[in-house]
Short mmCIF file of C-alpha atoms in Angstrom, two decimals:
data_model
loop_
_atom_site.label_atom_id
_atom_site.label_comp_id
_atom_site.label_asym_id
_atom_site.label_seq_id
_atom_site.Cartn_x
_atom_site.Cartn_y
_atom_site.Cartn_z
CA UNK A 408 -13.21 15.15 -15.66
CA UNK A 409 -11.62 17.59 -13.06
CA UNK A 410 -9.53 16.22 -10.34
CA UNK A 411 -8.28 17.56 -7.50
CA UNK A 412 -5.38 16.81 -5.73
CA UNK A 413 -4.05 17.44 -2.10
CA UNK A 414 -0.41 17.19 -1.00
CA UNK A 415 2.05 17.81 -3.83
CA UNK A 416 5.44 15.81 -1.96
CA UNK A 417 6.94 13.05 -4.18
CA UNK A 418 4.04 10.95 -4.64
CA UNK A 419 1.40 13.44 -5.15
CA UNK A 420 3.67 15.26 -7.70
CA UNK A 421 4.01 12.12 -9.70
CA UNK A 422 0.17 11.31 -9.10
CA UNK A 423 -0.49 14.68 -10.76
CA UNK A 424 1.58 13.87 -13.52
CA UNK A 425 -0.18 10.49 -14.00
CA UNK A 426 -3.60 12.10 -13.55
CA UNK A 427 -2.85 14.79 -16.34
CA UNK A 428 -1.60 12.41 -18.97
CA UNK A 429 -4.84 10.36 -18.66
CA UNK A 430 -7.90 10.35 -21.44
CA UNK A 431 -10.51 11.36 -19.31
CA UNK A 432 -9.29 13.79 -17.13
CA UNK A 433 -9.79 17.55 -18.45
CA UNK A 434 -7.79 19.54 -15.25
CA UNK A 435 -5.81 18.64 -11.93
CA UNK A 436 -6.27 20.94 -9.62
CA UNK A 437 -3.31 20.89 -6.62
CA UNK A 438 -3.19 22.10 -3.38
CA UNK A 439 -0.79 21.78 -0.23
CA UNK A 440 -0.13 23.14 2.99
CA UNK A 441 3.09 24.54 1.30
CA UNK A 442 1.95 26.80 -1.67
CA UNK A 443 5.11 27.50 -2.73
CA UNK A 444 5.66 24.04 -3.50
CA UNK A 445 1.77 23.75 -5.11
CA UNK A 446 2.90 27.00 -7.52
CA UNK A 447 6.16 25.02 -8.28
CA UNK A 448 4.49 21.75 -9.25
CA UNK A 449 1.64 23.45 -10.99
CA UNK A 450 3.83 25.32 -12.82
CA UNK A 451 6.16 22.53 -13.81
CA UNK A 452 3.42 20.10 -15.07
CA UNK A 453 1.04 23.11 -16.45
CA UNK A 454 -1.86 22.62 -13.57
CA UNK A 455 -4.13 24.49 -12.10
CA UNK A 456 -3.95 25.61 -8.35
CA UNK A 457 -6.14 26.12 -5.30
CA UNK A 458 -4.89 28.80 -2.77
CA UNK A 459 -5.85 25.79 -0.12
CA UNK A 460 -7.05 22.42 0.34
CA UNK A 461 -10.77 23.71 1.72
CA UNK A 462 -11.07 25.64 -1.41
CA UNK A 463 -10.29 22.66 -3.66
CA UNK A 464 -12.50 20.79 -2.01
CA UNK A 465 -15.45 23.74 -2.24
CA UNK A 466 -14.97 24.06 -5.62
CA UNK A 467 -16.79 20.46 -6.60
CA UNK A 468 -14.11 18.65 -8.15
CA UNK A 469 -15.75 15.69 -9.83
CA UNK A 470 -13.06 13.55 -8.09
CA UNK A 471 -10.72 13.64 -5.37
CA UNK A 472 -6.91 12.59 -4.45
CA UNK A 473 -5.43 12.27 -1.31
CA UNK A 474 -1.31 11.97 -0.89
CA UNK A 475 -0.74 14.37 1.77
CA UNK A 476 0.87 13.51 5.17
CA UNK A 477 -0.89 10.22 6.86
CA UNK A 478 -1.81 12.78 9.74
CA UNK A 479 -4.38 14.64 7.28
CA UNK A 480 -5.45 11.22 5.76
CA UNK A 481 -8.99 10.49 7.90
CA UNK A 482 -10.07 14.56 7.68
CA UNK A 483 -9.77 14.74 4.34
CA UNK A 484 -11.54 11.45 3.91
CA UNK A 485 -14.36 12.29 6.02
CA UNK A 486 -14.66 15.92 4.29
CA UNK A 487 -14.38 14.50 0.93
CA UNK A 488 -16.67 12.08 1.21
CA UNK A 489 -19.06 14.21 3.00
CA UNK A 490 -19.51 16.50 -0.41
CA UNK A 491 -20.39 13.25 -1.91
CA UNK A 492 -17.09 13.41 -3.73
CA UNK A 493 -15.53 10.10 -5.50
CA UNK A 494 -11.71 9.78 -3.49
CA UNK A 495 -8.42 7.88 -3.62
CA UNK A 496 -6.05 8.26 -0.83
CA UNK A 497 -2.81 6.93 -0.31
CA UNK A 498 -2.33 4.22 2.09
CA UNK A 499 -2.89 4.31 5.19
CA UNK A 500 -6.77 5.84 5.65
CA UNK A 501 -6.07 6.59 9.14
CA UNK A 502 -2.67 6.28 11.91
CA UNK A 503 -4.80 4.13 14.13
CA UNK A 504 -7.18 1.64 14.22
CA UNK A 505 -9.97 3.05 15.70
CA UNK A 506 -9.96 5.52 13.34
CA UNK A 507 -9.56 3.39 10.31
CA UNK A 508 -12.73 1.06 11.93
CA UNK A 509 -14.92 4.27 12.34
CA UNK A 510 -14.04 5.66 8.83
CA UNK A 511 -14.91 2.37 7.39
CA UNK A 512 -18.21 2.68 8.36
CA UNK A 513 -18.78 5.94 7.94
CA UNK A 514 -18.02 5.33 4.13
CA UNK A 515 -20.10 2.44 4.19
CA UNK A 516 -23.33 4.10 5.53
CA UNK A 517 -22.69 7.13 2.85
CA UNK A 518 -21.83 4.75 -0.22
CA UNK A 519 -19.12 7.62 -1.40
CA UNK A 520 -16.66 5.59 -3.57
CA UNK A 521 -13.72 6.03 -1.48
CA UNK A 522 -10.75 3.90 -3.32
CA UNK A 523 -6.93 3.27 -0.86
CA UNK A 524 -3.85 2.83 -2.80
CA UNK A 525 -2.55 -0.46 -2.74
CA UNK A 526 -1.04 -0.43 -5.86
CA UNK A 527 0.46 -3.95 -5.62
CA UNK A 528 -2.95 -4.93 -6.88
CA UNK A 529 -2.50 -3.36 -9.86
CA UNK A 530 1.38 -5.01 -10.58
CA UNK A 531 0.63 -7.44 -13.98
CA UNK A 532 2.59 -10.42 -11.88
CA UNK A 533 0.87 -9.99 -8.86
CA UNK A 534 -2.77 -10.40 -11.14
CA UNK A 535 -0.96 -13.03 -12.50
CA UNK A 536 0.13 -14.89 -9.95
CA UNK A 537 -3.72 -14.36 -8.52
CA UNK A 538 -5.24 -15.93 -11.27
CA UNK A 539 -2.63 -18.47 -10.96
CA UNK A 540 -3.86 -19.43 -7.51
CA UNK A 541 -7.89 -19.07 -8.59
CA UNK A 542 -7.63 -21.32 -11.91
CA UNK A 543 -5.85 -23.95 -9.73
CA UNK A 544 -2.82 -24.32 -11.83
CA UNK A 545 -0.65 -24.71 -8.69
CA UNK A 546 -2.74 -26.94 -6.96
CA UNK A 547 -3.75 -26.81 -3.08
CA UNK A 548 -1.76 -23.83 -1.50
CA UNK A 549 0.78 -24.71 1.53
CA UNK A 550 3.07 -21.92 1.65
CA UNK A 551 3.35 -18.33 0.43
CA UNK A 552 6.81 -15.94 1.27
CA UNK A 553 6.48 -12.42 0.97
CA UNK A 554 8.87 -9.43 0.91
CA UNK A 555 8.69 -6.00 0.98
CA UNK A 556 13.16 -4.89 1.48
CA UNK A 557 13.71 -1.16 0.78
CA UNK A 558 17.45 -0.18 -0.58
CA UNK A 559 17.72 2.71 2.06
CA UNK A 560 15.63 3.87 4.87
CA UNK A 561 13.64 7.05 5.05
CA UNK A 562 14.93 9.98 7.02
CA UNK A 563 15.13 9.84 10.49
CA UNK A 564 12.25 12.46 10.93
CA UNK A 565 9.69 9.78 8.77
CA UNK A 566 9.97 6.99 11.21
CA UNK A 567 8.23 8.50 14.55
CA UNK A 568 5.28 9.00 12.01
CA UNK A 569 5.45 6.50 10.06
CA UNK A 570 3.55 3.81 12.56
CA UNK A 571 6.32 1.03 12.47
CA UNK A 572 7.88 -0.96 9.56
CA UNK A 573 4.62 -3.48 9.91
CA UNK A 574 2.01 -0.76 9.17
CA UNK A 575 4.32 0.94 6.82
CA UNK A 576 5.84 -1.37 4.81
CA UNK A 577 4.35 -5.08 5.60
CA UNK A 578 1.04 -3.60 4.94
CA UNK A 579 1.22 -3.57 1.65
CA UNK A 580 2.07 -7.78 1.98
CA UNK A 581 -0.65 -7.97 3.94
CA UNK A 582 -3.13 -6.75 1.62
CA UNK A 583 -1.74 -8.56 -1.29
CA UNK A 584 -1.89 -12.22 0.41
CA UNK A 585 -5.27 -11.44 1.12
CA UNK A 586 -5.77 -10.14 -2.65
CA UNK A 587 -3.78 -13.21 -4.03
CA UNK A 588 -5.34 -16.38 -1.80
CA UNK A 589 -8.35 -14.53 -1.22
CA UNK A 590 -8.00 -15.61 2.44
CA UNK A 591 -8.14 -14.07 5.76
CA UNK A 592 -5.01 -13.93 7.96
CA UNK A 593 -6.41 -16.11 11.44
CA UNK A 594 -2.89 -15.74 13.57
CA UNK A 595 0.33 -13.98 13.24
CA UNK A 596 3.29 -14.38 15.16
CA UNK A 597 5.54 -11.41 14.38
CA UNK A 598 9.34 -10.41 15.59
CA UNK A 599 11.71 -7.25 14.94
CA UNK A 600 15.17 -6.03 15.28
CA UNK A 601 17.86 -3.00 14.59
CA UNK A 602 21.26 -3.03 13.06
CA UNK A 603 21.17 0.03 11.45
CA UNK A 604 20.83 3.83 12.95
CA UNK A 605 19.70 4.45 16.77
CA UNK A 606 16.54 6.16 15.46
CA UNK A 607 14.72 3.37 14.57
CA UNK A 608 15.09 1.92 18.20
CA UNK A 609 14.32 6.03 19.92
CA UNK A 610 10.78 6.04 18.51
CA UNK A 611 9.94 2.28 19.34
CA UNK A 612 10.64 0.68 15.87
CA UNK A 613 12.75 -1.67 14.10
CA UNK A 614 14.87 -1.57 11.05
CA UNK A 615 14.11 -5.32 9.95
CA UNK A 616 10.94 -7.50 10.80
CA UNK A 617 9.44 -10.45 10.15
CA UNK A 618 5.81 -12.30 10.96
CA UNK A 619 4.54 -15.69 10.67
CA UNK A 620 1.32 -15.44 9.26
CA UNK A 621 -1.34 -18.75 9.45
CA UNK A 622 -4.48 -17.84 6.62
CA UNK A 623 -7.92 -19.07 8.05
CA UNK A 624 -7.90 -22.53 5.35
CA UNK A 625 -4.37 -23.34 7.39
CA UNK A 626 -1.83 -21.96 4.81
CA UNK A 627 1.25 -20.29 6.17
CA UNK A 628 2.89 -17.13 5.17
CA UNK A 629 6.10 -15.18 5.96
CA UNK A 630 6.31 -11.91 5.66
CA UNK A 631 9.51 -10.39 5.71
CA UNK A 632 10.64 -6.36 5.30
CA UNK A 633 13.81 -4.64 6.31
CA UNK A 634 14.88 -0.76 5.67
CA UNK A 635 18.39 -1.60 4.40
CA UNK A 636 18.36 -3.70 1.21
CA UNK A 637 21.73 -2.08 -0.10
CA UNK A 638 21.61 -4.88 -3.22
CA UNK A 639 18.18 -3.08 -4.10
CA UNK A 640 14.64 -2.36 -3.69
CA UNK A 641 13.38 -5.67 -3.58
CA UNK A 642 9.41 -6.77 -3.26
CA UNK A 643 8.66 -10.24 -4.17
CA UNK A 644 6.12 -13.22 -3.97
CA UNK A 645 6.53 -16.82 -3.93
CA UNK A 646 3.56 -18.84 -3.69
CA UNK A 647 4.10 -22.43 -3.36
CA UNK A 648 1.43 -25.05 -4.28
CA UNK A 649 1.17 -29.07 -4.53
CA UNK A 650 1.19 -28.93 -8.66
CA UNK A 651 3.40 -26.06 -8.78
CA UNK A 652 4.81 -22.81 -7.74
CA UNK A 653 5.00 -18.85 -8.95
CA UNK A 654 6.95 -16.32 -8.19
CA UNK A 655 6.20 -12.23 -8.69
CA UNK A 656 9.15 -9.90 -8.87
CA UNK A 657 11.67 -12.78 -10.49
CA UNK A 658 13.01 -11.34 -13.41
CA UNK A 659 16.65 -9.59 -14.39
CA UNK A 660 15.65 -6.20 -11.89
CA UNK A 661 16.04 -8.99 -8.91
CA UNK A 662 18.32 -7.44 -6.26
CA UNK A 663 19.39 -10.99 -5.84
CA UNK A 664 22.98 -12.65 -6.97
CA UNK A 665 23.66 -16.60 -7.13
CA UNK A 666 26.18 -17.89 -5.15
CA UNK A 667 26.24 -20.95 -8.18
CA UNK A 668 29.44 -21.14 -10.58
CA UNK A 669 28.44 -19.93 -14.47
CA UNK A 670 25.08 -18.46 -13.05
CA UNK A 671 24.53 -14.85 -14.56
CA UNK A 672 21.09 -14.18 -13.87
CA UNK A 673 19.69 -11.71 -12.84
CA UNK A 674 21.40 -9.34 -15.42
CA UNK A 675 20.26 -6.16 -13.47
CA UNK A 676 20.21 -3.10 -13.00
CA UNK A 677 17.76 -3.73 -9.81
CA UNK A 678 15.52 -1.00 -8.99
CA UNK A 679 16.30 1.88 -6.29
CA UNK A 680 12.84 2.48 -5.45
CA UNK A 681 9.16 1.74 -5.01
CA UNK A 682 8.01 4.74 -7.32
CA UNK A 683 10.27 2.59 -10.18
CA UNK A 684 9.53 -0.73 -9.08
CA UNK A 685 5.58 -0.34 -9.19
CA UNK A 686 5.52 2.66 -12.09
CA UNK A 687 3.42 0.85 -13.99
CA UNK A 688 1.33 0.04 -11.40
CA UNK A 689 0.50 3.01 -10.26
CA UNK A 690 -0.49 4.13 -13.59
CA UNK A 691 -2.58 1.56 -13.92
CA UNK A 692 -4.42 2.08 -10.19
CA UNK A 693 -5.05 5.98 -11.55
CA UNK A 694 -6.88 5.34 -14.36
CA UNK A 695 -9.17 2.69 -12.72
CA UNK A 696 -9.56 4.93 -9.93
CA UNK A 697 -11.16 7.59 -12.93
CA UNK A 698 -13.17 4.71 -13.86
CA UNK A 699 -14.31 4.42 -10.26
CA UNK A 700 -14.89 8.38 -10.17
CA UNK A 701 -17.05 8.10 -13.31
CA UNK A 702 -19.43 5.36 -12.38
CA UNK A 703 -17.88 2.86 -14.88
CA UNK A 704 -16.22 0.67 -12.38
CA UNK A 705 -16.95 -1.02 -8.85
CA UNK A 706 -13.59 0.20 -5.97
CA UNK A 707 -11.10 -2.13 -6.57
CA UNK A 708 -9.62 -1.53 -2.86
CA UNK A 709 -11.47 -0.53 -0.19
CA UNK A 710 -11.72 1.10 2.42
CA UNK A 711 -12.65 -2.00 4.03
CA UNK A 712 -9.79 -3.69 2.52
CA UNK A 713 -7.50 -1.52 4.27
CA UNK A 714 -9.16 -2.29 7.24
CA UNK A 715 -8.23 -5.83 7.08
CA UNK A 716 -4.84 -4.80 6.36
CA UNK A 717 -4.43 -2.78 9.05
CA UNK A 718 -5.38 -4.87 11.60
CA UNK A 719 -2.91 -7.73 10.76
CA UNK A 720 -0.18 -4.91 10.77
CA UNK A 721 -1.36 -4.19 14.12
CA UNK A 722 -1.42 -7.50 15.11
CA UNK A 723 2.01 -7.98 14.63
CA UNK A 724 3.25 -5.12 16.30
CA UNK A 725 1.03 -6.73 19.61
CA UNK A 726 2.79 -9.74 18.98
CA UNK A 727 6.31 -8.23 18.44
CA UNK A 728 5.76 -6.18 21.89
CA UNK A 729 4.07 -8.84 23.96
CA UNK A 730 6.85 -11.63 22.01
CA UNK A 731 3.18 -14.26 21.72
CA UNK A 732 1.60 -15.46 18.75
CA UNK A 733 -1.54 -12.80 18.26
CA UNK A 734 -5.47 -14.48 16.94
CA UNK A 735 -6.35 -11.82 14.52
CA UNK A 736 -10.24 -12.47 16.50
CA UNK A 737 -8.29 -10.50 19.32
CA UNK A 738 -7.78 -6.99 16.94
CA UNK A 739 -11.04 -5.36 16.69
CA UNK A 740 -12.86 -4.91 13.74
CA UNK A 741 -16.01 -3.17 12.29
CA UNK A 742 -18.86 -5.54 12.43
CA UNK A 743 -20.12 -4.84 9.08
CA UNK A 744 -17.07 -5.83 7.35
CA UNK A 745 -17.41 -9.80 8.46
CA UNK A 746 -17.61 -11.81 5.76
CA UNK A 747 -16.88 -9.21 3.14
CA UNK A 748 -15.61 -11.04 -0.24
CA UNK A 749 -11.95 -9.69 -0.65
#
């Protein structure tokens, strides 16, 4: 299998690496806007190179990966998919919601495998802690409390970009609730704040946030994130239930420490990033994406997934502006997608 790969920043470089040490996959071809950083990375991890991304693209790759800047995301989609070429792309598909609705359907109507990087989905205690909730082990669900608390924020140029810390960072919680409970999010009721630098607050966002999230069988969720974690990177799950509860992310990495006399857990060292924290995981999302890209596998995240996402993310940013609870029935949506099994 030859893959091809656009944008060659931190995440694409260690997607290339992934890509290369996999089975199936014969060549990764790179390409980026910056070609002296495509030579560099080719060279490093002994890949091949495209002088652009329109000639990677012409050259048939047998699959496709996206981890350029969000801003390229839908084009590259659209093009991609267009050549009838299999594609994973980085979260998000699109900066807005219209876009993300219309590129939903477009991959819909063209049945190009087109497979979003949510690689939460792919974390062993998240799966676990889904089957957990499916077998019944924890009995009716009442409550579930997710995190997503980064050790440092990103550099002051990332954040006008970056869509605010709900479609950024809570996104990812809001695609896993809906991948754990295998509910729908019905109302959210979302606030924000800044303590840390003034250029959060300059390009309209906040440095910590936090929703209230009510799924569509009644169960509520909290959703917390925050850009200053300085104990850690820390992304967790609690799910609470009437027989029992689970919790994902619990273990000696926690960037947690017990106010309790004699306690010594968690014996550390907590992780400084998400590229450590989800490693495995994203290992693990590659090679089922190749899967995907060979026909041996249905997508295991969707474009229409992300959709769904989305749209809570930018619910609570309407309900963090407007200070109201938000009914999700209020976001639009692509009418195809009702009723889609999760």
């Amino acid at each position: 299998m030859r893959i091809g790969l656009a944008g060659v920043g931190r995440i694409g470089a260690f997607h290339a690496s992934t890509l290369a040490g996999i089975d199936a996959v014969e060549e990764v071809v790179v390409a980026d806007l910056d070609t002296d950083l495509a030579q560099h990375v080719a060279a490093d991890q002994g890949l091949s190179m495209a002088p652009d991304i329109d000639s990677l693209l012409a050259s048939d790759p047998d699959a496709f990966v996206i981890t350029t800047a969000t801003t390229a995301h839908a084009e590259l989609i659209r093009k991609a998919v267009a050549a009838g070429i299999p594609t994973f792309c980085e979260k998000p598909v699109a900066a807005t919601l219209d876009e993300t609705i219309a590129l939903s359907e477009l991959v819909e109507g063209l049945g190009v495998p087109v497979h979003v990087g949510f690689q939460r989905r792919f974390d062993a205690g998240y799966r676990r802690a889904r089957a957990a909730v499916e077998s019944g082990e924890l009995g009716t669900i009442h409550a579930l409390r997710a995190l997503t608390h980064d050790r440092q924020p990103p550099h002051a140029a990332y954040i006008p970009t970056s869509g605010g810390i709900f479609r950024d960072c809570s996104v990812h919680d809001f695609d896993i609730v809906r991948f754990v409970t295998g509910h729908d999010v019905a109302t959210v009721h979302a606030t924000g704040g800044n303590k840390g630098a003034d250029f959060f607050a300059e390009a309209g966002d906040v440095d910590t946030g936090a929703a209230i999230l009510t799924l569509d069988d009644g169960t509520i969720v909290t959703a917390t994130a925050t850009r200053y974690s300085g104990a850690g990177h820390d992304v967790r799950l609690e799910v609470m239930g009437s027989e029992g509860s689970i919790a994902v992310g619990l273990d000696d990495t926690l960037a947690l420490r017990s106010a309790e006399e004699g306690v010594t857990f968690p014996a550390g060292p907590p992780h400084d990033s998400f590229m450590q924290r989800f490693h495995a995981a994203y290992v693990a999302e590659l090679t089922a994406f190749c899967d995907v890209a060979a026909g041996r596998a249905p997508v295991p995240c969707t474009v229409r997934d992300a959709l769904q996402a989305f749209r809570v993310a930018e619910a609570c940013e309407r309900s963090r502006a407007e200070g109201r609870a938000v009914a999700m029935a209020e976001i639009a949506d692509a009418p195809a997608l009702a009723g889609v099994e999760k």
